[in-house]
Structure formats: C-alpha cells, structure tokens
Amino acid sequence: MLRYRVWIDQEFYLVEINGDHIQVNGADVVPSALTALNEQGLFQFQQNGHQHEIHIQRESLQQFHVTIGGHHITVDIERERSNGHSGKTRSPELQVGEVHAPMHAVVIELVAKEGDKVEEGQPLLVLEAMKMQMKINSPCAAAVGDIFCQPGDRVEKGELLVKLNPL
Amino acid sequence: MKVLVANRGEIAVRILRACRELGFPSVAVYSEVDCNARHVRFAQEAVCIGPANAAESYLNIGTIIAAARQCGADAVHPGYGFLSENEAFAQAVESEGMVFIGPRPETIGQMGNKLTARKIAEEAGLPVLHSLNIELSSTAQALDLCRELPFPLLVKAVAGGGGRGIREANNFQELEQVICTASQEAGAIFGNNAVYIEPLVRGARHIEVQILGDGHGKVLVLGERECSIQRRRQKLIEEAPAPNLSNSLRQSIHKAAWQLGKWLNYHSLGTVEFLLDPAGNFYFIEVNPRIQVEHPVTEMVTGVDLVTAQLQLAATGQLNYKQEQISVRGSAIECRIIAEDPECQFLPDTGVISDLAEPQGPGVRVDSALFVGLQVTSDYDSMLGKLIVWGETREAAVRRMGCALHEFRISGVKTALPFLSQIIQSQAFLQGNFDTNYLDKHQPELLAQADKVDGVLVAVALCQWLQQYDQHHQSQPDNGSSRLSQLFTPWRMAALQEQVR
C-alpha cells in the first residue's frame, strides 16, 4: 500500500492507494485512470461521472503546480513508506537539489555557507515560525550552492532557500 | 504606410494584426525582457528600445522616435497606456513628418489636464459636476473653499485619469489628510501635484461613448459601453450596449459625446466618459484620447473594426463610414484576465505560462499576447489578455461568457477566472443592476461563493500520477551514475532549465 500526505492550501489529505482501492482521509474514492493528453503535463480524468482536465507541473520532488477549473494552486505531497515512516530521509528521490521553506517563517541563522560540503542531515539554516525554531537539514550529501536568504528575512512557504550541487 | 507600434502585449498584437490585414508593413518595438514577446513576432521588423524599465524603453520618446526614423516608418500607433496620451510624443512624431495615429497633439494636451477638459466640455454644453475648478496649490486654501461643498468629496489629480490619483474624503477632518496624500501621489505618478475637488456621486454608473472623428468636422458615435464593474476604480468587466438604459437617455448621452467631438473637431478614436447618477442625470468625467482596452465590445456589436478605421484614416485622411451605417446588434461583454491572486488581495502574480487553452467557439474572441513559455514579470501591467464574447441578447452573451471563462485554462500564474465567473452569474450582473461600487462592496461574498478547488479530486489525481511515475522509475534499473539523476527528468528540466549550471 502507498500512502501520500497531501497539502492543498491549509487542508491536509491522506491518500491511500492499494491496487485499485483508493481512500482519502479514510473514505473510499472511485479510482480513475489519468490519460495524458500531451507531454507538457496535461491530463484528462473522470471522477464521480464528470470529466476533468488537469495540468500538473512538478516544481520539486514534493511540490507541484496544478491548474484545474480556473484555479492555479500549489500542492505539497510527501510519500509515506509502507512501514508507516515518512519517506523524508530514506527515499533516494529526496536527494533534492533545492531546499524550500516548509512554512512561512523568519530566517534566524545561516549555518552553512556557499561552497560548504555537507553530509546528509547536516543543518543548513535555522528558521523560526510561531516562536519555534527549527533546523533545516540537508537532505543529502552535497555542496552548498546559492543561498537565497539571509538572517532576518521573512520567507514564504515553498520559497527557495538554498540550492545544493552534486559533489 | 509603414506603421511603428509603440506598445507591447495584447494591444500591440491587435494593431499589428490590423496592419497585416491592410497590407501595411509594420515595426514592433520591444524592451530587452520582451525580445521573445508575441508582438515582436507579429511585426515584419522589430527594434529593441532599451531595458525592461519602461521609463527607459516604452516611455522613452527619443529612442522610439529614433527607431521610427531608422526603419523609415510613415506612422506611429501608440496603443493605450505608455505614451498614448503624451502630447510631447505626438508632437515629436509629427515634427518628424510622420503621422501620429490618434488625436492632434493639442487635443491630447487639452484632455490630459482634467480641469481644461472639464472647462471645454462645459463650453461645448455638456453637463459637468459642480466642483472646485481651480488647481489647488495649498491645503489651507482647499480647506477654506471646501466649507461650501457637501461631503463626501473626491480629490482628483489634475493630470490624472484612468481612475488613478483619486481619493475619497467623508468629512472635514479626513479632507486635509486626503488632499495631502492625493497631491503627493499625483506628483509621484503624473509629475504634477495639483488636485481638484468634486462631489462624490453615490450609486453612479460609468458609461462611456466611443467616438471617431476625421478631423474635418465629421464625428461618428459608435454606441456606448457600460464599465461599472470596477475594482478600486479599475475596470474589470465592460459591456456594450449598456443595460437598463432608456432610449432617450442613451440618445442624450450619445449626443453629448458627439457635441464634444464636434467642439474639439476630433480626429481619430476617442472615448467620452460619463457618470450616470441613480436619478438619470449624467455628467462628463473625462476624454480618453486613444484606443481603449475595452474597444472590442464596441467592435463586436457594431461590426466596425476600430483599429482598421483608425489606420485607414491615417493613411487616406478619410473615414469610410457614415453615421447611418452604424448600428448596434446584440450584446458584447469583455472580461479582463489579470495575473493576480484572488486569495491574496488580488496582488499581481508572476510566473512562466506552462500551459494554455484559450476559449473558442462562435462569438468568442480572445485578445492576448499569451503563449506557452511566456515569462510574466512584474515589469509591466499584469493584464494577460481580454476575453470578449458576443450574443444575440445580453442573456446569451452572459451564458456564453460563463462557458468561455470555464474553457479558459492558464497554467503558470494565478488568475481570477472563477471569481469572474461568479460576478457574471450574480443576480446584480444578470439584472444589469450595479454601480461602480458594486464590486468593492460585494467582493468578499462573491469570492466566497466562487468555485473552490475540489481538494479530494486534486489529491487523488496527483497521487495516482505520482504512483505511476514512481512505478515507472523504479522499474528502470539505476546505474548509479549520478545521485541527482532523478532531478533531470523532463518534468523538472522545464522548471530548472534556467537555474542549472
């Protein structure tokens, strides 16, 4: 079974896919095959007897830009492994080249600097949101590339903070 | 006649298209960030006129005149915005021996000063709101004079126009502050800090009349437009003809516009704007001496191609139409499609257009300069284009607009398409019962009623996509050549292209 944690605006959806059986937040949903209409991310699908068009653009491994019904929205998805753990540090796909802000926050401190070689899990910077500080760690061993923020900056959710280059 | 179009975006494409149809050679101008813009590809020749900053490119009279001279242009079309209402520019074009496609420079100058324009309108016999017809230079002087006037009042920039540089004061205390801010704002935007004061008309509608003159005494009236659906004094939805307007009132308003056109011996296209109060009194506001954003609704109901008429007038000195030939058939509506975030106070949004489907079908017209790959930046106006529909009746046009908005798909930037649909469907709009404050007053509820994203739908679709994608990628053996290899899939390449070093 595959479990995905999905955030759309402030709403959270837990999507569980088990073969043809799909549940969203515990409720059954009839699955529908996505048909690709072109190579640029345009798909067609049916849900509850209605046809829909959806345009999907992958911004980063966990972030998508989706256009549907006149809305253009940002969606964050995190895949959970079948053993119940968040795939965050395990999935090889998460060795991203970019580090984004997980929420609206203020940059408190830059721990790493441009050109530094960092190990997986090594802190890059510290953010503060709602009076809580959190370390933003490197998802993989990499060389720190451009840093797009400095202490004191307010950053938006999803804003690019640091770029990582392959070692 | 070789025509240089001193503009960008949808209006440049609109004018260049008309040049093509008429067989006129054309020249586009563009700033460095616009080198791949659609209007550049619509012209036979294109000249770069400087950096992104409009002051150094699209507003740079010297550079544009030099470009026109260099490519041997016979005429210059200014479009709307930028230099279109700049007397010095029109003058400079004529001094070069080229035709300025618009009113005479003198008319532009007169209409550019709102007090002069009001004075001329009054002389021509048009109704004008009682106001303080003086350029206020000091706040004390203003306050003293305002003791006579009833509140609420509007403080307007003398050099303003297009709904900019206007402030409202509800009482004497507010007035002092408002005069200061309005004056500063006017100085910053228009380079002239003079303001004037007039009473605010509650429940007013904005009705404007399209005129076309040959500069030799012939002035045609091409019907009116209703532009009361505005947000913060910026038009959002326009239509022709105006709904709920009695024939006698319509004729009086047309006649007033014609009278002013005659008085000015008007040349080329112009719009005479009026306020219509709930009692049916109308007052002159201003003249827009240029082609307007909302001109297509007039074209749709009259069948007259306004830009072509303008170009032909410039080329031959004659208008090919008689007033008797002008009639209005059916109803047309225009929605401005703007890159903005309705969830975030309609702040302009930027991005790269990643996918696009413009609506089609009978009676549907899209004026845009959009294409997949276009970078929408904050350098210029955030209007992406205009959606215009025509129907045999207003009801048919409204239904058609609803469908066309639904069909419009723009990926890459946020737009207010669902919000526009909601306005179109509102009772007030359907009944044609709204004033210029309607949107500012009812925006929250309209926004709340607008279609929302079906989160479950999106979540399921995306997770299914992700599952297929993951399966596909897991089934391919990883040769371990690059730990970041997954980054460079076609999906990501588009997004990362510029950033990859």
XYZ file of C-alpha atoms in Angstrom:
668
model
C 0.000 0.000 0.000
C 1.141 3.508 -0.730
C 0.314 6.420 1.488
C 0.681 10.046 0.455
C 0.326 13.099 2.631
C -1.090 15.942 0.559
C -1.379 19.622 1.470
C -3.559 21.930 -0.597
C -3.726 25.435 0.874
C -4.133 24.752 4.585
C -6.031 21.497 4.030
C -4.479 18.110 4.610
C -5.434 14.918 2.779
C -4.175 11.427 3.483
C -4.386 9.394 0.290
C -4.002 5.623 0.495
C -3.628 3.611 -2.687
C -3.883 -0.151 -2.535
C -4.111 -1.528 -6.039
C -7.438 -0.254 -7.377
C -8.645 0.696 -3.937
C -8.186 4.378 -3.061
C -9.090 6.106 0.176
C -8.877 9.802 1.021
C -8.934 10.592 4.726
C -10.400 7.139 5.289
C -13.241 7.444 2.787
C -13.412 5.360 -0.377
C -12.894 7.115 -3.665
C -13.557 5.509 -7.016
C -10.240 5.423 -8.878
C -9.981 6.904 -12.343
C -7.281 6.450 -14.896
C -5.385 9.580 -15.852
C -4.928 9.927 -19.581
C -2.008 12.014 -20.689
C -3.086 14.489 -23.382
C 0.364 15.810 -24.152
C 3.957 15.739 -22.997
C 3.602 19.011 -21.121
C 1.633 17.704 -18.178
C -1.953 17.957 -19.366
C -4.186 15.064 -18.285
C -7.802 14.100 -18.508
C -9.638 12.023 -15.935
C -13.100 11.140 -14.753
C -14.349 11.463 -11.209
C -17.911 10.987 -9.974
C -19.140 10.801 -13.548
C -17.571 14.136 -14.513
C -14.743 14.732 -16.913
C -11.885 16.908 -15.738
C -8.789 18.436 -17.240
C -5.794 18.904 -15.010
C -2.404 20.369 -15.726
C 0.375 19.113 -13.488
C 3.757 20.699 -13.267
C 6.347 19.336 -10.913
C 8.265 22.128 -9.246
C 10.382 19.985 -6.977
C 10.163 16.439 -5.720
C 7.471 17.318 -3.225
C 5.905 20.343 -4.774
C 3.505 20.584 -7.687
C 1.756 23.365 -9.511
C -1.693 22.279 -10.547
C -4.206 24.031 -12.799
C -7.794 22.844 -12.628
C -11.108 24.601 -13.204
C -9.581 28.062 -13.488
C -7.528 27.632 -10.322
C -3.769 27.578 -10.293
C -2.596 26.111 -6.999
C 0.452 24.747 -5.267
C 0.280 21.253 -3.804
C 2.777 19.609 -1.478
C 2.959 15.849 -1.372
C 5.015 13.656 0.868
C 5.136 9.958 0.277
C 4.962 7.667 3.248
C 6.617 4.276 3.072
C 4.507 1.178 3.694
C 6.204 0.685 7.079
C 4.478 3.840 8.211
C 7.549 6.075 8.345
C 7.727 9.257 6.427
C 9.981 8.742 3.471
C 11.653 12.053 4.131
C 15.184 10.893 4.880
C 15.051 7.449 3.361
C 13.813 7.883 -0.155
C 16.655 8.230 -2.609
C 14.429 10.571 -4.606
C 14.556 13.114 -1.869
C 18.151 13.993 -2.553
C 16.893 17.266 -3.902
C 18.916 19.973 -5.500
C 16.824 22.640 -3.813
C 15.754 23.297 -0.271
C 12.440 25.098 0.175
C 10.874 26.744 3.197
C 8.357 24.325 4.745
C 6.195 27.210 6.027
C 6.039 30.966 6.458
C 8.968 31.729 8.710
C 11.793 34.073 9.582
C 15.374 33.125 8.851
C 17.297 33.140 12.154
C 20.705 31.875 11.203
C 22.623 30.554 8.222
C 24.632 27.569 9.436
C 26.177 26.557 6.139
C 27.712 28.892 3.621
C 28.185 28.792 -0.098
C 30.698 26.179 -1.193
C 30.490 24.130 2.038
C 30.402 20.376 1.703
C 27.579 18.999 3.811
C 26.589 15.492 4.835
C 23.054 14.166 4.750
C 21.218 15.550 7.763
C 23.686 18.336 8.447
C 21.935 21.624 9.269
C 21.922 24.322 6.583
C 19.988 27.067 8.332
C 17.622 27.806 11.194
C 14.097 29.120 10.708
C 11.656 30.432 13.255
C 7.902 30.222 12.946
C 5.368 30.732 15.704
C 8.146 31.156 18.252
C 9.600 27.775 17.400
C 13.000 27.374 15.892
C 13.734 24.565 13.516
C 16.843 23.409 11.778
C 16.615 22.849 8.072
C 18.916 19.949 7.294
C 20.485 18.893 4.068
C 18.539 16.013 2.501
C 21.725 14.540 1.047
C 25.457 14.886 0.879
C 26.068 17.835 -1.393
C 27.951 21.042 -1.993
C 26.056 24.131 -0.894
C 25.261 26.293 -3.910
C 23.484 29.642 -3.946
C 21.807 30.765 -0.744
C 18.717 32.857 -1.387
C 18.036 34.244 2.070
C 19.769 35.913 4.953
C 19.125 36.233 8.672
C 16.062 38.376 9.331
C 14.346 37.580 6.011
C 10.696 36.573 6.013
C 10.222 33.619 3.726
C 7.034 32.258 2.229
C 6.054 28.632 2.317
C 7.750 26.898 -0.608
C 10.250 29.684 -1.170
C 13.632 28.506 -2.431
C 16.196 28.877 0.363
C 19.307 27.026 -0.720
C 20.495 25.237 -3.801
C 22.569 22.091 -3.473
C 25.010 20.911 -6.095
C 26.226 17.331 -6.642
C 29.561 16.556 -5.006
C 2.074 53.227 -44.994
C 4.710 51.705 -42.728
C 3.454 51.669 -39.154
C 5.530 51.534 -35.977
C 3.591 50.283 -32.964
C 4.936 51.928 -29.804
C 3.478 49.433 -27.368
C 3.635 45.823 -26.199
C 1.342 42.986 -25.169
C -2.114 42.301 -26.488
C -2.770 45.784 -27.881
C 0.451 45.697 -29.927
C -0.594 42.325 -31.346
C -4.070 43.735 -32.055
C -2.685 46.702 -34.012
C -0.005 44.680 -35.840
C -2.656 42.178 -36.893
C -4.717 45.015 -38.392
C -1.615 46.260 -40.246
C -1.123 42.778 -41.703
C -4.719 42.646 -42.878
C -4.381 46.006 -44.586
C -1.040 45.078 -46.112
C 0.781 47.818 -44.222
C 4.408 46.994 -43.377
C 4.845 47.075 -39.602
C 7.518 47.623 -36.992
C 7.404 46.450 -33.379
C 9.489 47.923 -30.596
C 10.498 45.918 -27.555
C 12.468 46.135 -24.348
C 15.225 43.645 -23.576
C 12.935 41.402 -21.490
C 10.365 41.388 -24.284
C 12.698 40.101 -27.013
C 10.656 36.892 -27.366
C 7.274 38.547 -26.853
C 4.462 37.691 -29.207
C 4.108 41.215 -30.560
C 7.721 41.095 -31.759
C 6.904 38.075 -33.912
C 3.761 39.710 -35.260
C 5.670 42.523 -36.906
C 7.764 42.447 -40.044
C 10.560 44.303 -38.319
C 11.364 44.771 -34.671
C 13.645 47.221 -32.879
C 14.973 46.882 -29.353
C 14.438 50.160 -27.496
C 16.185 49.541 -24.206
C 15.989 47.821 -20.828
C 12.952 46.377 -19.056
C 12.279 49.550 -17.087
C 9.511 51.250 -19.064
C 10.914 54.728 -18.387
C 13.985 53.747 -20.407
C 12.138 51.868 -23.167
C 8.393 52.103 -23.838
C 8.253 55.592 -22.309
C 11.437 56.817 -23.924
C 10.325 59.299 -26.589
C 13.822 59.846 -28.017
C 14.570 56.167 -28.532
C 11.208 55.387 -30.069
C 11.399 58.340 -32.459
C 14.924 57.239 -33.431
C 13.651 53.701 -34.069
C 10.832 55.049 -36.248
C 13.269 57.200 -38.213
C 15.768 54.365 -38.587
C 13.252 51.945 -40.084
C 11.559 54.551 -42.243
C 8.142 54.432 -40.606
C 5.414 56.670 -42.007
C 3.167 56.483 -38.967
C 3.250 55.642 -35.260
C 0.443 53.966 -33.334
C 0.797 54.431 -29.559
C -1.802 51.860 -28.375
C -3.054 52.581 -24.846
C -1.045 53.416 -21.728
C 2.657 54.254 -22.106
C 2.991 57.285 -24.459
C -0.538 57.198 -25.862
C -1.681 60.308 -24.004
C 1.601 62.144 -24.114
C 1.295 65.422 -26.014
C 5.069 65.789 -26.410
C 5.313 62.362 -28.004
C 2.525 63.048 -30.503
C 4.215 66.376 -31.267
C 7.608 64.703 -31.736
C 6.119 62.160 -34.153
C 4.541 64.916 -36.236
C 7.718 67.019 -36.186
C 9.478 64.072 -37.838
C 6.960 64.275 -40.662
C 5.266 61.068 -39.558
C 1.579 60.533 -38.826
C 0.584 60.125 -35.202
C -2.301 57.636 -35.205
C -4.525 59.361 -32.695
C -5.913 62.804 -31.934
C -3.980 66.004 -32.643
C -1.281 66.713 -30.039
C -3.219 69.803 -28.982
C -6.331 67.713 -28.187
C -4.225 65.249 -26.178
C -2.802 68.142 -24.180
C -6.213 69.688 -23.524
C -7.767 66.395 -22.446
C -4.720 65.499 -20.344
C -5.431 68.385 -17.994
C -8.672 67.348 -16.329
C -9.638 70.902 -15.445
C -9.113 72.144 -19.000
C -11.083 69.164 -20.272
C -13.974 69.975 -17.911
C -13.917 73.602 -18.939
C -14.051 72.706 -22.639
C -16.827 70.188 -22.027
C -18.823 72.850 -20.224
C -18.291 75.278 -23.087
C -19.465 72.588 -25.505
C -22.678 72.379 -23.499
C -22.070 69.125 -21.633
C -23.277 68.658 -18.064
C -20.323 68.827 -15.652
C -20.408 68.197 -11.888
C -20.212 71.332 -9.781
C -16.706 71.332 -8.393
C -13.831 73.498 -7.383
C -12.439 74.336 -10.777
C -9.112 75.533 -9.514
C -5.789 73.879 -9.243
C -5.284 73.673 -5.530
C -1.773 74.506 -4.538
C -2.201 74.728 -0.786
C -4.169 72.655 1.656
C -5.299 75.683 3.626
C -6.753 77.252 0.515
C -8.523 73.993 -0.316
C -9.981 73.539 3.148
C -11.296 77.048 3.150
C -13.060 76.577 -0.164
C -14.470 73.197 0.793
C -16.616 74.667 3.556
C -19.170 75.273 0.836
C -19.250 71.730 -0.544
C -21.287 68.772 0.737
C -19.437 65.591 1.753
C -18.439 63.015 0.615
C -15.929 64.577 -1.754
C -13.450 63.225 -4.241
C -9.967 64.641 -4.532
C -8.589 64.060 -8.026
C -5.271 64.659 -9.740
C -5.460 67.378 -12.396
C -3.040 65.403 -14.575
C -4.688 62.089 -13.649
C -7.075 59.853 -15.493
C -7.875 56.207 -15.940
C -9.105 56.001 -12.346
C -5.707 56.763 -10.874
C -4.910 59.551 -8.437
C -8.399 59.658 -6.913
C -9.129 59.776 -3.169
C -12.318 59.958 -1.164
C -12.972 62.200 1.850
C -16.039 61.677 4.018
C -15.670 64.605 6.388
C -13.735 67.749 7.013
C -11.105 66.013 9.202
C -10.343 63.444 6.531
C -10.143 66.051 3.827
C -6.945 67.678 4.992
C -5.131 64.338 5.084
C -6.620 63.215 1.777
C -5.578 66.377 -0.039
C -2.002 65.829 1.149
C -1.799 62.176 0.127
C -3.627 62.714 -3.167
C -1.326 65.591 -4.004
C 1.818 63.605 -3.176
C 0.524 60.634 -5.125
C -0.314 62.831 -8.112
C 3.171 64.287 -8.032
C 4.745 60.842 -7.922
C 2.612 59.268 -10.661
C 1.885 62.151 -13.012
C 4.670 64.598 -12.237
C 2.111 67.272 -11.319
C 0.828 67.533 -7.769
C -2.165 69.772 -8.489
C -5.505 68.346 -7.386
C -9.138 69.422 -7.662
C -12.201 68.538 -5.693
C -15.640 67.406 -6.762
C -18.645 65.853 -5.033
C -18.822 62.051 -4.960
C -21.947 60.763 -6.668
C -23.322 57.778 -4.793
C -24.685 54.839 -6.762
C -23.212 56.145 -10.012
C -22.656 54.095 -13.129
C -19.773 54.576 -15.538
C -20.984 54.951 -19.115
C -18.659 55.907 -21.940
C -19.227 56.713 -25.579
C -16.937 55.717 -28.444
C -16.375 58.487 -30.949
C -14.425 58.560 -34.199
C -13.694 61.820 -35.985
C -11.957 62.641 -39.243
C -10.536 65.950 -38.009
C -12.537 67.807 -40.647
C -15.784 68.116 -38.770
C -17.166 64.632 -39.234
C -17.723 62.869 -35.897
C -19.268 59.419 -35.629
C -20.776 57.907 -32.473
C -20.254 54.146 -32.203
C -22.500 53.485 -29.252
C -21.753 53.360 -25.560
C -20.100 50.969 -23.159
C -21.026 50.167 -19.577
C -17.906 49.922 -17.400
C -19.292 49.958 -13.859
C -17.816 46.623 -12.783
C -14.632 48.067 -11.344
C -12.221 47.134 -8.614
C -10.590 50.053 -6.842
C -11.567 52.293 -9.788
C -10.036 49.902 -12.325
C -12.391 48.420 -14.893
C -12.724 44.657 -14.792
C -15.777 43.847 -16.912
C -17.175 46.023 -19.682
C -20.124 45.602 -21.989
C -21.966 47.141 -24.913
C -24.647 48.298 -25.098
C -25.221 49.480 -21.511
C -28.050 47.501 -19.890
C -31.085 49.245 -18.344
C -30.621 52.477 -20.232
C -33.710 54.089 -21.716
C -33.523 55.036 -25.365
C -33.987 58.720 -24.663
C -31.202 58.730 -22.073
C -28.943 56.748 -24.385
C -29.546 59.267 -27.146
C -28.884 62.217 -24.833
C -25.563 60.711 -23.742
C -24.567 59.950 -27.338
C -25.496 63.470 -28.344
C -23.392 64.982 -25.568
C -20.365 62.949 -26.675
C -20.942 63.943 -30.290
C -21.236 67.604 -29.277
C -17.854 67.481 -27.559
C -16.331 65.665 -30.537
C -17.637 68.394 -32.833
C -16.416 71.136 -30.497
C -12.922 69.625 -30.493
C -13.059 68.898 -34.229
C -11.983 65.488 -33.037
C -9.527 63.411 -35.032
C -9.255 59.603 -34.755
C -10.601 57.463 -31.890
C -11.705 58.792 -28.535
C -13.868 57.877 -25.600
C -16.017 60.355 -23.717
C -16.634 59.126 -20.179
C -19.733 59.959 -18.143
C -21.084 59.347 -14.670
C -24.760 58.408 -14.582
C -26.457 59.025 -11.234
C -29.417 56.942 -9.969
C -31.820 59.765 -10.890
C -30.755 59.553 -14.538
C -28.572 62.671 -14.607
C -25.285 62.256 -16.374
C -22.070 64.228 -16.059
C -18.927 64.456 -18.147
C -15.842 62.932 -16.439
C -13.027 62.872 -18.981
C -11.958 62.034 -22.510
C -9.571 59.188 -23.255
C -7.906 60.330 -26.478
C -6.771 56.905 -27.692
C -7.839 53.336 -28.396
C -9.128 51.753 -25.195
C -8.656 48.373 -23.570
C -12.386 47.686 -23.876
C -12.743 48.699 -27.551
C -13.555 45.116 -28.681
C -17.063 45.165 -27.156
C -17.912 48.083 -29.445
C -16.386 46.239 -32.404
C -18.450 43.151 -31.618
C -21.807 44.968 -31.541
C -21.195 47.455 -34.374
C -19.114 45.254 -36.667
C -16.721 48.185 -37.121
C -13.026 47.349 -36.826
C -11.924 50.417 -34.872
C -8.191 49.924 -35.341
C -8.583 49.406 -39.080
C -10.740 52.538 -39.273
C -8.019 54.412 -37.398
C -5.265 53.108 -39.693
C -7.244 53.884 -42.837
C -7.975 57.378 -41.600
C -4.256 57.874 -41.010
C -3.417 56.554 -44.484
C -6.109 58.313 -46.539
C -7.368 61.129 -44.326
C -10.888 59.782 -44.746
C -13.389 57.785 -42.770
C -15.131 55.043 -44.705
C -18.252 55.113 -42.558
C -21.397 57.202 -42.334
C -23.370 57.559 -39.107
C -26.417 55.919 -40.745
C -24.336 52.784 -41.323
C -23.560 52.402 -37.645
C -25.990 50.202 -35.765
C -25.734 48.092 -32.665
C -26.661 44.437 -32.861
C -26.792 42.028 -29.929
C -24.700 42.371 -26.809
C -20.994 42.019 -26.041
C -19.117 41.539 -22.763
C -15.421 41.716 -22.006
C -13.563 40.288 -19.011
C -10.027 41.404 -18.306
C -7.848 38.399 -17.496
C -5.241 39.503 -14.991
C -2.299 37.676 -13.397
C -3.368 38.080 -9.788
C -4.046 36.064 -6.680
C -7.672 36.340 -5.546
C -6.753 34.677 -2.237
C -4.136 37.319 -1.548
C -5.844 40.699 -2.035
C -5.561 40.340 -5.807
C -1.834 41.073 -5.725
C -0.189 40.620 -9.123
C 1.215 37.144 -9.687
C 4.220 36.263 -11.800
C 5.489 33.079 -13.393
C 6.013 31.252 -16.653
C 2.978 30.217 -18.701
C 3.344 26.431 -18.717
C 0.118 25.529 -20.462
C -2.606 27.456 -22.204
C -6.039 26.842 -23.689
C -7.849 29.929 -24.874
C -11.614 29.524 -25.310
C -13.084 29.198 -28.772
C -16.422 28.977 -30.496
C -18.938 31.249 -32.170
C -18.983 34.774 -30.798
C -15.863 34.254 -28.700
C -12.782 36.429 -29.107
C -9.559 36.414 -27.142
C -7.175 39.352 -27.422
C -3.974 38.261 -25.750
C -0.248 38.028 -26.268
C -0.006 34.781 -24.324
C 1.999 31.742 -25.334
C 3.426 28.729 -23.531
C 6.824 29.773 -22.249
C 5.934 33.450 -21.754
C 7.520 34.836 -18.628
C 5.030 37.039 -16.800
C 7.134 39.531 -14.875
C 6.349 42.459 -12.651
C 7.902 44.915 -15.124
C 4.591 45.779 -16.798
C 0.841 45.718 -16.352
C -0.475 42.423 -15.027
C -3.280 42.150 -17.587
C -2.658 38.956 -19.563
C -5.397 39.471 -22.080
C -9.095 40.004 -22.628
C -11.905 37.591 -23.214
C -14.739 39.057 -25.285
C -17.996 37.376 -26.210
C -20.956 38.391 -28.334
C -24.515 37.129 -28.072
C -27.779 37.929 -29.826
C -29.130 39.058 -26.463
C -27.476 40.061 -23.221
C -28.623 36.781 -21.620
C -26.998 34.814 -24.424
C -23.797 36.824 -24.055
C -23.734 36.191 -20.292
C -24.195 32.450 -20.798
C -21.511 32.420 -23.459
C -19.113 34.311 -21.193
C -19.744 31.767 -18.422
C -18.828 28.903 -20.738
C -15.830 30.690 -22.213
C -14.413 31.507 -18.755
C -14.794 27.846 -17.878
C -12.941 26.867 -21.034
C -10.011 29.235 -20.390
C -7.043 27.424 -18.906
C -3.898 29.320 -17.974
C -1.202 27.393 -16.129
C 1.793 29.028 -14.539
C 0.245 32.121 -12.961
C -2.796 32.665 -10.812
C -5.821 34.373 -12.327
C -9.266 35.237 -11.010
C -11.184 33.161 -13.585
C -13.558 31.545 -11.019
C -14.175 34.964 -9.441
C -15.070 36.462 -12.834
C -17.496 33.565 -13.399
C -19.103 34.344 -10.068
C -19.589 38.033 -10.925
C -21.139 37.121 -14.279
C -23.567 34.751 -12.550
C -24.521 37.162 -9.749
C -28.100 38.429 -9.650
C -26.918 42.029 -9.791
C -24.986 41.398 -13.001
C -27.722 39.338 -14.607
C -30.215 42.127 -13.936
C -27.759 44.806 -15.031
C -28.293 46.372 -11.646
C -24.918 47.565 -10.377
C -22.905 50.738 -9.812
C -19.196 51.467 -9.690
C -19.031 50.445 -6.025
C -20.708 47.089 -6.560
C -17.541 45.032 -6.686
C -15.699 46.762 -3.857
C -18.780 46.264 -1.665
C -19.620 42.669 -2.621
C -16.184 41.260 -3.320
C -15.926 39.124 -0.144
C -19.216 37.303 -0.708
C -18.581 36.869 -4.438
C -15.185 35.471 -3.637
C -16.662 33.131 -1.033
C -19.298 31.888 -3.473
C -16.834 31.335 -6.321
C -15.981 27.742 -7.188
C -13.371 26.295 -4.908
C -10.720 23.742 -5.698
C -12.001 20.231 -5.080
C -9.160 19.089 -2.850
C -10.058 15.402 -2.910
C -10.185 15.455 -6.689
C -6.770 17.067 -6.972
C -5.220 14.901 -4.252
C -6.385 11.671 -5.879
C -5.337 12.719 -9.375
C -1.903 13.823 -8.212
C -1.241 10.747 -6.090
C -2.240 8.486 -8.951
C 0.109 10.387 -11.189
C 2.868 10.107 -8.617
C 2.263 6.403 -8.175
C 2.532 5.793 -11.920
C 5.595 7.966 -12.103
C 7.287 6.163 -9.201
C 6.439 2.743 -10.620
C 7.865 3.718 -13.948
C 11.070 4.984 -12.396
C 11.529 2.088 -10.022
C 11.220 -0.345 -12.898
C 14.194 1.279 -14.579
C 17.486 -0.020 -13.198
C 19.542 2.651 -11.508
C 23.044 2.505 -12.872
C 24.173 4.763 -10.080
C 25.963 7.129 -12.389
C 24.558 10.202 -10.700
C 22.854 10.539 -7.362
C 20.989 13.530 -8.677
C 19.987 11.882 -11.927
C 16.330 11.824 -10.954
C 16.396 15.560 -10.853
C 16.842 15.876 -14.552
C 13.683 14.286 -15.796
C 11.771 16.140 -18.489
C 9.339 17.165 -15.758
C 11.934 19.045 -13.861
C 14.037 20.200 -16.746
C 11.493 22.791 -17.738
C 11.367 24.200 -14.250
C 15.074 24.064 -13.623
C 16.386 24.996 -17.033
C 17.414 28.480 -16.065
C 18.896 27.502 -12.743
C 21.025 24.529 -13.771
C 24.635 25.473 -14.072
